[in-house]
Coordinates of C-alpha atoms in Angstrom, one line a residue:
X369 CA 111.8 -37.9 -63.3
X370 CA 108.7 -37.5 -61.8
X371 CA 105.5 -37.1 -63.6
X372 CA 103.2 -34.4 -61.9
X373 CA 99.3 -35.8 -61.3
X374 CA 97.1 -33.6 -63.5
X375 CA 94.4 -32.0 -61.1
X376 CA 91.1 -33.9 -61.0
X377 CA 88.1 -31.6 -60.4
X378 CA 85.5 -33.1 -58.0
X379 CA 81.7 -32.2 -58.6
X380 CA 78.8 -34.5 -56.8
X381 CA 75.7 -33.4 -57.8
X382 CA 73.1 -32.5 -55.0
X383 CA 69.7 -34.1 -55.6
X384 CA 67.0 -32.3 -56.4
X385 CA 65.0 -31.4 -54.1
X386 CA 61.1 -32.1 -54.0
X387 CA 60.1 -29.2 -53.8
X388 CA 61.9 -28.3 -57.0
X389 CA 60.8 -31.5 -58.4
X390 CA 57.1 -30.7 -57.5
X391 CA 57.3 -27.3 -59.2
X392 CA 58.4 -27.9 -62.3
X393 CA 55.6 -30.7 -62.9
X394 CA 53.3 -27.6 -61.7
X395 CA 54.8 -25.9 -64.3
X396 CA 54.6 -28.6 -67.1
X397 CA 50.5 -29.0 -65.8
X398 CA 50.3 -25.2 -66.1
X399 CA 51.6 -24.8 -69.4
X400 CA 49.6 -28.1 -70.8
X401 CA 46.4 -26.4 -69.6
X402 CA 47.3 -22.9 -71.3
X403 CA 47.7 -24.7 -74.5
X404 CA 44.3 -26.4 -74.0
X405 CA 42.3 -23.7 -73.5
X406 CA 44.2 -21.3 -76.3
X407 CA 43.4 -24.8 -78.6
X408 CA 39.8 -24.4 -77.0
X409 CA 39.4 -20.5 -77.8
X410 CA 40.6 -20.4 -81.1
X411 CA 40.5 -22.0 -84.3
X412 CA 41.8 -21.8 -87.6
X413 CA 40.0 -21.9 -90.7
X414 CA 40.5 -22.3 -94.7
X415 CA 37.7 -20.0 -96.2
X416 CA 36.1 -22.7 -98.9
X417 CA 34.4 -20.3 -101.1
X418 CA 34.6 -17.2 -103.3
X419 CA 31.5 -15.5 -100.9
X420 CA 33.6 -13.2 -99.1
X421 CA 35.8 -12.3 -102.1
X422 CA 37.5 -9.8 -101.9
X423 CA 38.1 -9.6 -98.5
X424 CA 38.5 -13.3 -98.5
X425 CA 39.8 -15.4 -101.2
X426 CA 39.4 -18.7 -101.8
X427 CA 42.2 -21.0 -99.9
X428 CA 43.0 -17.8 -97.1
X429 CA 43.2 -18.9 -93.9
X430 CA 41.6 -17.1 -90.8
X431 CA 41.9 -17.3 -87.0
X432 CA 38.3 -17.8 -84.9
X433 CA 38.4 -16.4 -81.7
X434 CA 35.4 -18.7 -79.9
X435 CA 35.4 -17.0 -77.0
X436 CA 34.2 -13.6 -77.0
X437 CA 30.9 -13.6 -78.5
X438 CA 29.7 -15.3 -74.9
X439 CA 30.7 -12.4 -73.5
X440 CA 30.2 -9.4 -76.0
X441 CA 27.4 -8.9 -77.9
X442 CA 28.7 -9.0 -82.7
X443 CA 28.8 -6.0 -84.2
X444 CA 28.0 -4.8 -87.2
X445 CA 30.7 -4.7 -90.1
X446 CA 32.7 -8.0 -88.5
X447 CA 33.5 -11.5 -89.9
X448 CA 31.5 -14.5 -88.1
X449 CA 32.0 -18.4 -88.3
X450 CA 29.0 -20.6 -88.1
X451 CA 27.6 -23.8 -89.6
X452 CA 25.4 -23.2 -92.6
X453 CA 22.0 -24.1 -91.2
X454 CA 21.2 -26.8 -94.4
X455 CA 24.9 -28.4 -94.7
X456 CA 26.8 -27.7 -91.3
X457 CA 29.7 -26.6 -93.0
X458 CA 31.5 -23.7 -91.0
X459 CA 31.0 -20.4 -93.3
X460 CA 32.3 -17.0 -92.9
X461 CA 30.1 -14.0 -93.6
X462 CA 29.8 -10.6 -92.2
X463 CA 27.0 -9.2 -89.7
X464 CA 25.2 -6.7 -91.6
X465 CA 21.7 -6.0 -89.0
X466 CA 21.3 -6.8 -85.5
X467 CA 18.1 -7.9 -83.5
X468 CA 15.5 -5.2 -84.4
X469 CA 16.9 -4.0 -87.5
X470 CA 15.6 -3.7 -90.4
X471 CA 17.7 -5.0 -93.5
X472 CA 17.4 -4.8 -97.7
X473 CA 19.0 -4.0 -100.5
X474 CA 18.0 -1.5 -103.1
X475 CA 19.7 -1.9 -106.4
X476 CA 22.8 -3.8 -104.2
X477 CA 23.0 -0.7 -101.7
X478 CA 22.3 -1.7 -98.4
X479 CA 19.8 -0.5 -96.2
X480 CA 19.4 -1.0 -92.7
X481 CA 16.3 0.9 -91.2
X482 CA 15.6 2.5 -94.2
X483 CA 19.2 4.1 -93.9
X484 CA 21.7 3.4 -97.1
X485 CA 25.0 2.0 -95.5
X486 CA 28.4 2.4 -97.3
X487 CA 30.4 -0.8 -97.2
X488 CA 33.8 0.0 -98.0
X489 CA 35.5 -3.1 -100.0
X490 CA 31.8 -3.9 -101.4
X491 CA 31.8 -3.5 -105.3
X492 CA 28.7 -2.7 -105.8
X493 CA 28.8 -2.9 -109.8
X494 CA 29.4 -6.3 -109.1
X495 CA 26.0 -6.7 -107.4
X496 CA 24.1 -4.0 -109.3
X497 CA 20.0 -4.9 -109.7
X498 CA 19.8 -6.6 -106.8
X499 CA 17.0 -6.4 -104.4
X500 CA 16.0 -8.3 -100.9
X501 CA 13.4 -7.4 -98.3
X502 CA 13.2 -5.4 -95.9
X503 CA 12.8 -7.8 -93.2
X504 CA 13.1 -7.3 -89.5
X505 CA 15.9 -9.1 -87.6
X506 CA 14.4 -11.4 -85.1
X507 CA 15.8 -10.6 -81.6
X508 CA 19.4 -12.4 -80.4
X509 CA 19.6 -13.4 -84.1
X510 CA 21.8 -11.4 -87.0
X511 CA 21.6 -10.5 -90.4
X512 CA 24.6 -12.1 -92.5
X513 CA 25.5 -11.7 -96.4
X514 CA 28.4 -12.4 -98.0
X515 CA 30.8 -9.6 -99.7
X516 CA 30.7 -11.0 -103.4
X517 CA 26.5 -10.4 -102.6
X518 CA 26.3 -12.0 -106.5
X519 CA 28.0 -15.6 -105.4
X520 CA 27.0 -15.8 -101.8
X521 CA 24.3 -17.9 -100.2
X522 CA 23.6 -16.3 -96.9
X523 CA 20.8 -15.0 -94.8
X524 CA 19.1 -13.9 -97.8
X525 CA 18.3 -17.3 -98.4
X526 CA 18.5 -19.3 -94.9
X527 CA 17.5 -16.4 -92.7
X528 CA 19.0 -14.8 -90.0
X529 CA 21.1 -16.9 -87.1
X530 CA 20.9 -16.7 -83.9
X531 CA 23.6 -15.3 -81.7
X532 CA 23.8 -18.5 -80.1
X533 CA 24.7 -20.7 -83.1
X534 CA 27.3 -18.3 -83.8
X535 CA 30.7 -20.4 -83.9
X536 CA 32.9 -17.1 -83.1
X537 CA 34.3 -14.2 -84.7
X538 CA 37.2 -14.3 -87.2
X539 CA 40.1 -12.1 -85.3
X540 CA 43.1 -12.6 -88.1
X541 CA 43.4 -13.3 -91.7
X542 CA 45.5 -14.3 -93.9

């Protein structure tokens, strides 16, 4: 009785070549530098305080795009991030006046060039009786206040902040 040989299959592995080898360490640099510079252009951020309530909350998180704002001028109505001029601590607030503008508040409604400005998600029986200004915003600098305008310590008391020592501009939340 003869036993048959099972069938042995043969593979020898060709070595790879260095051009193969060379690309995918191209690749590997490629994709370290894409997650350096996304690390580099944004940032995430814990709001700290109950200023921006109740857009922000206290413990939400946001994204900061830092990139932009070298390139495109703030707007009025967004979220910023900078350092609070006496403490350094990153803050978010929204732009409410540009370079030029004039800025107050009349009984909590805000005015900018003598104009009243309806800010939706502003409760402004929360804020009622208060009064700033007017003050005209120095050029390449903005006007910032915090939404909860009765808990917020903002350009109404530090001044306005230059475009430049804007950190970036808050692009998610959550």
């Amino acid at each position: 009785m003869s036993e048959a040989n099972p069938a042995v299959e043969v593979t020898t592995a060709r070595p790879e070549s260095p051009h193969r080898r060379r690309g995918r360490v191209v690749l590997l640099v490629l994709a370290a530098l894409l997650l350096v510079a996304l690390f580099a252009a944004v940032e995430p951020l814990r709001v700290a305080s109950g200023s921006m309530s109740p857009a922000l909350e206290v413990g939400d998180r946001v994204v900061v795009d830092k990139v932009t704002l070298r390139f495109d001028s703030p707007r009025a109505g967004e979220l910023v991030v900078f350092r609070e001029p006496d403490g350094g601590e990153l803050v978010v607030k929204r732009v409410v006046a540009l370079g030029g503008q004039t800025v107050g508040l009349e009984d909590a409604v805000l005015m900018v060039d003598g104009v009243a400005r309806h800010e939706a998600g502003i409760d402004l029986s929360r804020i009622d009786s208060t009064y700033f200004g007017p003050v005209t915003v120095p050029a390449d600098s903005v006007f910032v206040l915090g939404d909860n305008r009765a808990d917020s310590i903002d350009s109404r008391s530090y001044g306005s902040i230059a475009v430049d020592a804007l950190v970036g501009r808050v692009v998610l939340a959550f």
